[in-house]
Short mmCIF file of C-alpha atoms in Angstrom, two decimals:
data_model
loop_
_atom_site.label_atom_id
_atom_site.label_comp_id
_atom_site.label_asym_id
_atom_site.label_seq_id
_atom_site.Cartn_x
_atom_site.Cartn_y
_atom_site.Cartn_z
CA MET A 66 0.00 0.00 0.00
CA LYS A 67 0.98 3.64 -0.37
CA LEU A 68 2.15 5.39 2.77
CA PRO A 69 -0.40 7.51 4.66
CA PRO A 70 0.04 11.31 4.65
CA VAL A 71 2.65 12.34 7.17
CA GLU A 72 4.56 15.48 8.08
CA TYR A 73 8.27 15.42 7.48
CA GLU A 74 11.20 17.02 9.27
CA ALA A 75 14.85 16.61 8.34
CA PRO A 76 17.06 18.06 11.09
CA THR A 77 20.81 18.26 10.45
CA THR A 78 21.97 18.26 14.07
CA VAL A 79 21.22 16.03 17.07
CA ALA A 80 20.12 19.12 19.04
CA ASP A 81 17.51 20.00 16.40
CA ALA A 82 16.31 16.38 16.29
CA ILE A 83 15.84 16.37 20.08
CA ASP A 84 13.92 19.67 19.92
CA LEU A 85 11.59 18.11 17.36
CA LEU A 86 11.17 14.95 19.45
CA ALA A 87 10.38 17.05 22.53
CA GLU A 88 7.78 18.94 20.51
CA HIS A 89 6.04 15.92 18.96
CA LEU A 90 6.78 13.14 21.51
CA ASP A 91 4.67 10.02 20.78
CA GLU A 92 3.30 11.57 17.59
CA ALA A 93 6.74 11.30 15.98
CA SER A 94 8.69 8.39 14.53
CA VAL A 95 12.43 8.64 13.94
CA LEU A 96 13.29 7.67 10.36
CA ALA A 97 16.77 6.16 10.07
CA GLY A 98 17.35 3.58 7.31
CA GLY A 99 13.60 3.06 6.96
CA GLN A 100 13.90 -0.65 6.21
CA SER A 101 11.48 -1.54 9.02
CA LEU A 102 9.62 1.75 9.56
CA ILE A 103 8.55 2.29 5.94
CA PRO A 104 6.95 -1.19 5.71
CA LEU A 105 5.18 -0.45 9.02
CA LEU A 106 3.81 2.76 7.48
CA ALA A 107 2.78 0.98 4.28
CA LEU A 108 0.97 -1.70 6.27
CA ARG A 109 -0.59 0.90 8.63
CA LEU A 110 1.04 -0.80 11.62
CA ALA A 111 2.58 2.56 12.54
CA ARG A 112 0.70 5.86 12.15
CA PRO A 113 3.02 8.68 13.24
CA ALA A 114 1.89 12.25 12.53
CA VAL A 115 5.50 13.31 11.92
CA LEU A 116 8.58 11.61 10.54
CA ILE A 117 11.86 12.94 11.91
CA ASP A 118 14.41 11.93 9.29
CA ILE A 119 17.91 11.72 10.83
CA ASN A 120 19.71 10.73 7.61
CA GLY A 121 21.09 14.25 7.29
CA ILE A 122 22.82 14.22 10.70
CA ASP A 123 26.43 13.44 9.79
CA GLU A 124 27.65 13.23 13.40
CA LEU A 125 25.54 10.08 13.92
CA SER A 126 27.55 7.97 11.47
CA GLY A 127 30.87 6.29 12.15
CA VAL A 128 32.78 3.56 13.98
CA SER A 129 35.52 4.23 16.53
CA ALA A 130 37.44 2.20 19.10
CA ALA A 131 38.69 3.37 22.50
CA ASP A 132 39.33 1.89 25.96
CA GLY A 133 38.22 -1.62 25.10
CA TRP A 134 34.94 -0.52 23.52
CA VAL A 135 33.80 -0.01 19.94
CA ALA A 136 31.36 2.87 19.51
CA ILE A 137 29.03 2.80 16.53
CA GLY A 138 27.02 5.87 15.55
CA ALA A 139 23.31 5.15 15.36
CA MET A 140 23.05 6.10 11.66
CA THR A 141 25.96 3.86 10.64
CA ARG A 142 24.55 1.73 7.84
CA GLU A 143 24.77 -2.02 8.13
CA TYR A 144 26.93 -2.34 5.00
CA MET A 145 29.40 0.15 6.52
CA ALA A 146 29.60 -1.96 9.66
CA GLU A 147 30.08 -5.05 7.48
CA GLU A 148 33.02 -3.36 5.76
CA SER A 149 34.53 -2.01 9.01
CA GLU A 150 37.90 -3.54 9.88
CA VAL A 151 37.53 -2.20 13.43
CA ILE A 152 34.33 -4.22 13.91
CA ALA A 153 35.75 -7.31 12.19
CA GLY A 154 38.74 -7.23 14.53
CA ALA A 155 37.22 -6.13 17.83
CA VAL A 156 33.56 -7.24 17.72
CA PRO A 157 33.66 -10.49 15.72
CA LEU A 158 30.20 -11.57 16.93
CA LEU A 159 28.66 -8.45 15.40
CA ALA A 160 30.63 -9.04 12.20
CA ALA A 161 29.32 -12.63 12.10
CA ALA A 162 25.70 -11.51 12.53
CA LEU A 163 25.61 -8.67 10.00
CA PRO A 164 25.43 -10.80 6.82
CA PHE A 165 22.27 -12.46 8.20
CA ILE A 166 20.35 -9.16 8.19
CA GLY A 167 17.83 -9.09 5.36
CA HIS A 168 19.48 -8.90 1.96
CA GLU A 169 22.20 -6.73 0.48
CA ALA A 170 19.83 -3.98 -0.66
CA ILE A 171 18.37 -3.84 2.87
CA ARG A 172 21.82 -3.56 4.49
CA ASN A 173 22.72 -0.76 2.07
CA ARG A 174 20.09 1.44 3.74
CA GLY A 175 19.44 -0.18 7.13
CA THR A 176 21.28 1.19 10.15
CA ILE A 177 22.74 -0.26 13.35
CA GLY A 178 20.80 2.16 15.55
CA GLY A 179 17.60 1.76 13.58
CA SER A 180 17.51 -2.00 13.98
CA LEU A 181 18.29 -1.78 17.70
CA ALA A 182 15.71 0.96 18.29
CA HIS A 183 13.10 -0.99 16.32
CA ALA A 184 13.84 -3.90 18.70
CA ASP A 185 12.35 -6.77 16.74
CA PRO A 186 12.92 -9.80 18.99
CA ALA A 187 13.54 -12.02 15.93
CA ALA A 188 16.23 -9.68 14.55
CA GLU A 189 19.96 -10.30 14.66
CA LEU A 190 21.39 -7.14 16.22
CA PRO A 191 19.25 -7.17 19.39
CA ALA A 192 20.52 -10.69 20.16
CA VAL A 193 24.13 -9.60 19.60
CA ALA A 194 23.68 -6.50 21.78
CA ARG A 195 22.11 -8.58 24.54
CA ALA A 196 24.80 -11.29 24.38
CA LEU A 197 27.63 -8.78 24.58
CA ASP A 198 26.02 -6.42 27.12
CA ALA A 199 26.20 -3.51 24.70
CA GLU A 200 25.49 -0.01 25.97
CA PHE A 201 22.94 2.34 24.43
CA VAL A 202 23.66 6.06 24.47
CA VAL A 203 20.53 8.20 24.24
CA ARG A 204 20.37 11.98 24.29
CA GLY A 205 17.36 14.09 25.28
CA PRO A 206 16.51 17.59 26.48
CA SER A 207 18.01 16.84 29.92
CA GLY A 208 21.24 15.34 28.63
CA GLU A 209 22.68 11.93 27.92
CA ARG A 210 21.89 8.53 29.45
CA VAL A 211 23.73 5.24 28.99
CA ILE A 212 21.39 2.25 29.11
CA PRO A 213 22.73 -1.31 29.39
CA ALA A 214 21.31 -3.84 26.93
CA ALA A 215 19.63 -5.72 29.78
CA GLN A 216 17.43 -2.66 30.34
CA TRP A 217 17.09 -1.51 26.73
CA PHE A 218 14.71 -4.17 25.42
CA GLU A 219 11.43 -3.76 27.30
CA GLY A 220 8.96 -5.56 25.09
CA TYR A 221 7.94 -6.35 21.53
CA LEU A 222 9.29 -3.45 19.39
CA THR A 223 9.61 -1.49 22.63
CA THR A 224 12.71 -0.02 24.26
CA SER A 225 13.43 2.14 27.29
CA ARG A 226 14.13 5.16 25.06
CA ARG A 227 11.84 7.98 26.14
CA PRO A 228 9.80 9.76 23.44
CA ASP A 229 11.98 12.88 23.69
CA GLU A 230 15.25 10.95 23.43
CA LEU A 231 17.31 9.99 20.39
CA LEU A 232 19.53 6.91 20.25
CA VAL A 233 22.87 8.38 19.19
CA GLU A 234 25.40 5.59 19.71
CA VAL A 235 25.72 1.93 20.61
CA ARG A 236 28.88 0.64 22.30
CA PHE A 237 30.08 -2.93 22.12
CA PRO A 238 32.87 -4.33 24.32
CA ALA A 239 35.94 -5.45 22.37
CA ALA A 240 36.45 -9.23 22.42
CA GLY A 241 39.34 -10.45 24.57
CA PRO A 242 41.98 -13.00 23.58
CA GLY A 243 40.81 -16.61 23.26
CA THR A 244 37.30 -15.55 22.24
CA GLY A 245 35.31 -17.63 19.78
CA VAL A 246 32.00 -16.48 18.35
CA SER A 247 29.19 -17.75 16.21
CA PHE A 248 25.90 -16.44 14.90
CA GLN A 249 23.37 -19.13 14.02
CA GLU A 250 20.01 -18.75 12.37
CA VAL A 251 17.29 -21.00 11.09
CA ALA A 252 15.01 -19.32 8.54
CA ARG A 253 12.86 -20.52 5.66
CA ARG A 254 15.22 -18.74 3.30
CA HIS A 255 18.50 -16.98 4.03
CA GLY A 256 17.71 -13.31 4.66
CA ASP A 257 14.16 -13.92 5.80
CA PHE A 258 13.04 -13.36 9.36
CA ALA A 259 14.63 -15.90 11.67
CA ILE A 260 12.50 -18.65 13.15
CA VAL A 261 15.21 -18.86 15.81
CA GLY A 262 18.58 -17.13 15.98
CA LEU A 263 21.50 -17.39 18.39
CA ALA A 264 24.39 -15.07 19.18
CA VAL A 265 27.13 -16.85 21.13
CA SER A 266 30.53 -15.82 22.39
CA LEU A 267 32.86 -18.14 24.36
CA ALA A 268 36.20 -17.27 25.91
CA LEU A 269 38.69 -20.06 26.59
CA SER A 270 41.55 -19.91 29.01
CA GLY A 271 43.82 -22.93 29.50
CA GLY A 272 41.29 -25.25 27.88
CA VAL A 273 38.51 -24.14 30.21
CA ILE A 274 35.56 -21.89 29.32
CA SER A 275 36.13 -18.64 31.19
CA ASP A 276 33.24 -16.65 29.76
CA ALA A 277 30.05 -17.71 28.00
CA ARG A 278 27.44 -15.43 26.47
CA LEU A 279 24.37 -16.72 24.66
CA ALA A 280 21.34 -14.75 23.48
CA LEU A 281 18.42 -16.22 21.55
CA ALA A 282 16.33 -14.37 18.95
CA GLY A 283 12.78 -15.28 18.00
CA VAL A 284 11.86 -17.12 21.19
CA SER A 285 10.19 -14.33 23.16
CA TYR A 286 9.03 -10.71 22.93
CA VAL A 287 12.61 -9.60 23.65
CA PRO A 288 16.02 -11.19 22.93
CA VAL A 289 16.71 -13.69 25.71
CA ARG A 290 20.00 -14.36 27.52
CA ALA A 291 20.47 -18.03 28.35
CA ALA A 292 21.80 -17.41 31.85
CA ALA A 293 21.34 -20.96 33.14
CA ALA A 294 23.37 -22.34 30.23
CA GLU A 295 26.07 -19.70 30.73
CA ASP A 296 26.37 -20.63 34.43
CA LEU A 297 26.77 -24.27 33.50
CA LEU A 298 29.44 -23.63 30.87
CA VAL A 299 31.79 -21.34 32.79
CA GLY A 300 34.63 -23.24 34.47
CA GLU A 301 34.08 -26.40 32.40
CA LYS A 302 36.05 -28.04 29.65
CA PRO A 303 34.15 -28.05 26.36
CA SER A 304 32.58 -31.39 25.40
CA ALA A 305 29.63 -32.68 23.40
CA GLU A 306 27.89 -33.76 26.63
CA LEU A 307 28.38 -30.32 28.16
CA PHE A 308 26.93 -28.62 25.08
CA ASP A 309 23.92 -31.00 25.09
CA GLU A 310 23.21 -30.07 28.67
CA ALA A 311 23.70 -26.37 27.91
CA ALA A 312 21.16 -26.65 25.08
CA ARG A 313 18.69 -28.23 27.49
CA ARG A 314 19.18 -25.51 30.11
CA ALA A 315 19.05 -22.72 27.51
CA THR A 316 15.62 -23.85 26.36
CA ASP A 317 14.08 -25.24 29.58
CA ASP A 318 12.39 -22.02 30.58
CA ILE A 319 11.49 -20.51 27.22
CA ASP A 320 7.96 -20.44 25.85
CA PRO A 321 8.37 -19.21 22.27
CA PRO A 322 5.51 -17.58 20.36
CA ALA A 323 3.80 -19.62 17.65
CA ASP A 324 3.12 -18.28 14.18
CA LEU A 325 2.71 -19.59 10.65
CA HIS A 326 6.46 -20.26 10.41
CA GLY A 327 6.54 -22.59 13.39
CA SER A 328 4.76 -23.77 16.52
CA SER A 329 6.05 -23.02 19.98
CA ASP A 330 7.35 -26.60 20.40
CA TYR A 331 9.08 -26.48 17.03
CA ARG A 332 10.84 -23.23 17.95
CA LYS A 333 11.95 -24.74 21.24
CA THR A 334 13.43 -27.77 19.47
CA VAL A 335 15.15 -25.55 16.92
CA ALA A 336 16.48 -23.34 19.72
CA ALA A 337 18.16 -26.33 21.38
CA THR A 338 19.68 -27.32 18.05
CA VAL A 339 21.09 -23.86 17.33
CA VAL A 340 22.57 -23.70 20.84
CA ARG A 341 24.45 -26.98 20.23
CA ARG A 342 25.54 -25.86 16.77
CA GLY A 343 26.51 -22.40 17.98
CA LEU A 344 28.60 -23.68 20.89
CA ARG A 345 30.50 -26.08 18.60
CA ALA A 346 31.04 -23.35 16.01
CA ALA A 347 32.21 -20.84 18.64
CA MET A 348 34.69 -23.45 19.96
CA ASP A 349 36.03 -24.03 16.44
CA ASN A 350 36.24 -20.29 15.95
CA ALA A 351 38.22 -19.86 19.19
CA ALA A 352 40.58 -22.68 18.17
CA ARG A 353 41.24 -21.03 14.81
CA GLY A 354 41.90 -17.70 16.49
CA SER A 355 44.55 -19.14 18.82
CA ASN A 356 46.54 -20.78 16.02
CA MET B 170 7.23 21.32 8.07
CA ALA B 171 4.28 20.18 6.04
CA VAL B 172 3.31 16.99 4.30
CA THR B 173 4.85 18.43 1.13
CA PRO B 174 8.41 19.59 1.85
CA PRO B 175 10.21 22.06 -0.41
CA GLY B 176 11.12 20.77 -3.87
CA ILE B 177 13.97 18.37 -4.47
CA THR B 178 16.79 18.17 -6.99
CA LEU B 179 18.53 14.90 -7.75
CA ARG B 180 20.48 13.14 -10.50
CA VAL B 181 18.60 10.40 -12.35
CA ASN B 182 20.42 8.41 -15.04
CA GLY B 183 22.96 11.19 -15.42
CA ALA B 184 20.47 14.05 -15.78
CA THR B 185 19.46 16.64 -13.20
CA ARG B 186 15.79 16.27 -12.28
CA THR B 187 13.54 18.23 -9.97
CA GLY B 188 10.20 17.62 -8.32
CA SER B 189 7.96 18.40 -5.35
CA PRO B 190 6.79 15.05 -4.01
CA GLU B 191 4.76 14.69 -0.86
CA ALA B 192 6.87 13.36 2.02
CA ARG B 193 5.01 10.06 1.92
CA LYS B 194 5.81 9.39 -1.74
CA THR B 195 8.37 6.63 -2.17
CA LEU B 196 11.27 6.99 -4.57
CA ALA B 197 9.67 4.20 -6.64
CA ASP B 198 6.43 6.13 -7.11
CA PHE B 199 8.30 9.39 -7.75
CA LEU B 200 10.33 7.75 -10.52
CA ARG B 201 7.24 6.22 -12.09
CA ASP B 202 4.58 8.89 -11.59
CA ASP B 203 6.53 12.16 -11.54
CA LEU B 204 9.46 11.34 -13.84
CA ASP B 205 7.59 8.86 -16.07
CA LEU B 206 10.35 6.27 -15.62
CA THR B 207 8.03 3.28 -15.47
CA GLY B 208 10.78 0.71 -15.96
CA THR B 209 11.10 0.49 -12.17
CA HIS B 210 8.40 -1.94 -11.13
CA VAL B 211 6.43 -1.84 -7.90
CA GLY B 212 5.49 -5.25 -6.55
CA CYS B 213 4.92 -5.74 -2.83
CA GLU B 214 5.46 -2.11 -1.76
CA HIS B 215 7.00 -3.18 1.53
CA GLY B 216 10.51 -4.30 0.75
CA VAL B 217 10.04 -8.01 0.26
CA CYS B 218 10.06 -8.67 -3.50
CA GLY B 219 12.97 -6.59 -4.85
CA ALA B 220 11.18 -5.61 -8.09
CA CYS B 221 11.72 -1.88 -7.40
CA THR B 222 15.49 -2.15 -6.88
CA VAL B 223 17.44 0.84 -8.21
CA ILE B 224 21.01 2.01 -7.66
CA VAL B 225 21.57 5.02 -5.38
CA ASP B 226 25.11 6.38 -5.13
CA GLY B 227 26.45 3.09 -6.49
CA ARG B 228 24.54 0.78 -4.15
CA ALA B 229 21.41 -1.29 -4.81
CA VAL B 230 18.46 -0.14 -2.73
CA ARG B 231 14.73 -0.80 -2.69
CA SER B 232 13.06 2.30 -4.02
CA CYS B 233 9.83 1.42 -2.19
CA LEU B 234 11.72 1.67 1.14
CA MET B 235 13.17 5.10 0.47
CA LEU B 236 11.22 8.34 0.37
CA ALA B 237 11.61 10.47 -2.74
CA VAL B 238 12.58 13.45 -0.56
CA GLN B 239 15.46 11.36 0.80
CA ALA B 240 16.91 11.08 -2.70
CA ALA B 241 17.47 14.86 -2.85
CA GLY B 242 21.09 15.51 -3.78
CA HIS B 243 21.76 11.85 -4.58
CA ASP B 244 22.57 9.99 -7.79
CA VAL B 245 19.95 7.45 -8.90
CA THR B 246 20.29 4.91 -11.70
CA THR B 247 17.21 3.06 -12.95
CA ILE B 248 16.80 0.33 -15.54
CA GLU B 249 16.34 3.05 -18.17
CA GLY B 250 19.86 4.30 -17.43
CA LEU B 251 21.72 1.08 -18.15
CA ALA B 252 21.88 1.19 -21.93
CA PRO B 253 21.38 4.79 -23.01
CA ASP B 254 22.02 4.12 -26.68
CA GLY B 255 18.92 1.94 -26.95
CA GLY B 256 20.94 -1.25 -27.24
CA LEU B 257 21.70 -3.81 -24.56
CA GLY B 258 24.59 -3.80 -22.10
CA THR B 259 26.74 -6.89 -21.45
CA LEU B 260 24.52 -8.08 -18.60
CA GLN B 261 21.29 -7.43 -20.47
CA GLN B 262 22.56 -9.23 -23.58
CA ALA B 263 23.74 -12.21 -21.51
CA MET B 264 20.33 -12.42 -19.80
CA TRP B 265 18.60 -12.19 -23.19
CA ASP B 266 20.83 -14.98 -24.53
CA SER B 267 20.12 -17.12 -21.45
CA HIS B 268 16.33 -16.65 -21.68
CA SER B 269 16.61 -15.45 -18.10
CA PHE B 270 13.10 -14.07 -17.74
CA GLN B 271 9.53 -14.90 -18.65
CA CYS B 272 6.79 -12.43 -17.71
CA GLY B 273 9.22 -9.57 -17.07
CA PHE B 274 7.75 -8.14 -13.90
CA CYS B 275 10.76 -8.87 -11.70
CA THR B 276 13.25 -8.15 -14.50
CA PRO B 277 14.26 -4.55 -13.68
CA GLY B 278 14.89 -5.44 -10.03
CA PHE B 279 17.06 -8.44 -10.88
CA VAL B 280 18.97 -6.52 -13.54
CA MET B 281 19.69 -3.59 -11.21
CA GLN B 282 20.74 -5.85 -8.35
CA ALA B 283 22.99 -7.87 -10.69
CA THR B 284 24.38 -4.65 -12.16
CA ALA B 285 25.42 -3.51 -8.67
CA LEU B 286 27.09 -6.90 -8.10
CA LEU B 287 28.97 -6.96 -11.39
CA THR B 288 30.10 -3.35 -11.00
CA ASP B 289 31.91 -4.30 -7.78
CA HIS B 290 32.75 -7.89 -8.81
CA PRO B 291 32.86 -8.15 -12.63
CA ASP B 292 33.76 -11.84 -12.53
CA ALA B 293 31.44 -12.91 -9.68
CA GLY B 294 31.02 -16.65 -9.15
CA GLU B 295 27.80 -18.61 -8.77
CA GLU B 296 27.71 -18.53 -4.98
CA GLN B 297 28.24 -14.77 -4.93
CA ILE B 298 25.53 -14.29 -7.56
CA ARG B 299 23.03 -16.44 -5.68
CA GLU B 300 23.72 -14.52 -2.46
CA ALA B 301 23.41 -11.12 -4.17
CA LEU B 302 20.11 -12.03 -5.85
CA SER B 303 18.64 -13.82 -2.83
CA GLY B 304 16.43 -10.85 -1.98
CA ASN B 305 14.68 -10.72 -5.34
CA ILE B 306 11.60 -12.81 -6.05
CA CYS B 307 10.69 -14.30 -9.45
CA ARG B 308 7.49 -16.31 -9.78
CA CYS B 309 8.10 -17.65 -13.30
CA THR B 310 11.54 -19.05 -13.85
CA GLY B 311 12.74 -21.03 -10.86
CA TYR B 312 15.77 -18.71 -10.87
CA GLN B 313 18.23 -21.01 -12.66
CA SER B 314 17.96 -19.13 -15.95
CA ILE B 315 18.53 -15.84 -14.13
CA ILE B 316 21.67 -17.20 -12.44
CA ASP B 317 22.82 -18.54 -15.83
CA GLY B 318 22.42 -15.09 -17.37
CA VAL B 319 24.52 -13.36 -14.71
CA LEU B 320 27.14 -16.13 -14.91
CA LEU B 321 27.32 -15.64 -18.67
CA ALA B 322 27.76 -11.90 -18.19
CA ALA B 323 30.57 -12.53 -15.68
CA GLU B 324 32.19 -14.95 -18.14
CA ARG B 325 32.01 -12.35 -20.93
CA ASN B 326 33.48 -9.76 -18.55
CA ARG B 327 36.44 -12.08 -17.95
CA GLU B 328 37.03 -12.54 -21.68
CA ARG B 329 37.35 -8.83 -22.22
#
């Protein structure tokens, strides 16, 4: 369908964007890459009175590394992140997840901040942010707040960003030595919405798992950390039996939504499978890195 | 600002064009309705089918997922801009020779997406081609003939 009539603002600074957000609050939608918002408009699932287009705000785009963190401007397009050597080197889990997002033409417009602010629980970047404990920097009329990923995702397509705040930057911790990562996804067709996705990062020290981070996509209204599986894994030597048990614990407490792509039980079974696959792949990845 | 922002100026197929689209008008509809460039096809209108793919600043994008006003100051290439002399380019000829398409609805989207691929990777292999075209839907061919056409174009690029 054609988009409904809507007012349009195109600020060129963050300060102007915040002024506009403060003026229009819930009546406004922030337009970044538009790869989720424009379909929502076309399908009448979103009906903002005003679009605040932030594509003209140059300061929101870019990738930089400092003090063990990689900061990504909210308007950084997904293809730019895919091509970033800083991200490939320091945030390998993000680099592994990016090619799973939609298709090339989508990643040419879609942005890191847009996907994370849209907060689709089946999407790739929310799972990565949750697994790595990314930090969300939002700016509003009263200044800046830094929100940890655990508090960012509040519900289906809902974040803790206030209506007068703009997501300006997302920070990911740089991976330490001995880290192995994997992004796994089961979808009807590569590039389609995931039935279940998994972001996993393991750190190995002296043959023992010293850090384990797993976040599942598509199994709830928010991306879900598999804390029980992480607790099991840390301090253990990797083995097939251990990974089987981790898959069981990761999926014990989840109650995935059912839709035409899969029942709740099917998603649960697939989730256990991707956890096993992901742990094996992350181990292999860590082994390659240490050679 | 209102529902109709101030007019825009952009480059389309090498020429400077102007217009005053409503904010809600997609680039696809602007190209078709305002500039009469109806080679860009509109299928699903929500970013799923790839039929409306055009090239903006050298990168393939879905023109139904971009507002016309967002194209202000940018460089757009549509299917009409690929072979300005009225003939066929290497890719188009290879797709013709491979009987790549049937009904033709998806054709401009596939050709633009494949053009973007071959511009960056003139001798792309099958896996790369399949990945690049994975976001475009064709309901006639079963895709093999389309892949064959792009492979033939890549082969001809190598022979040059």
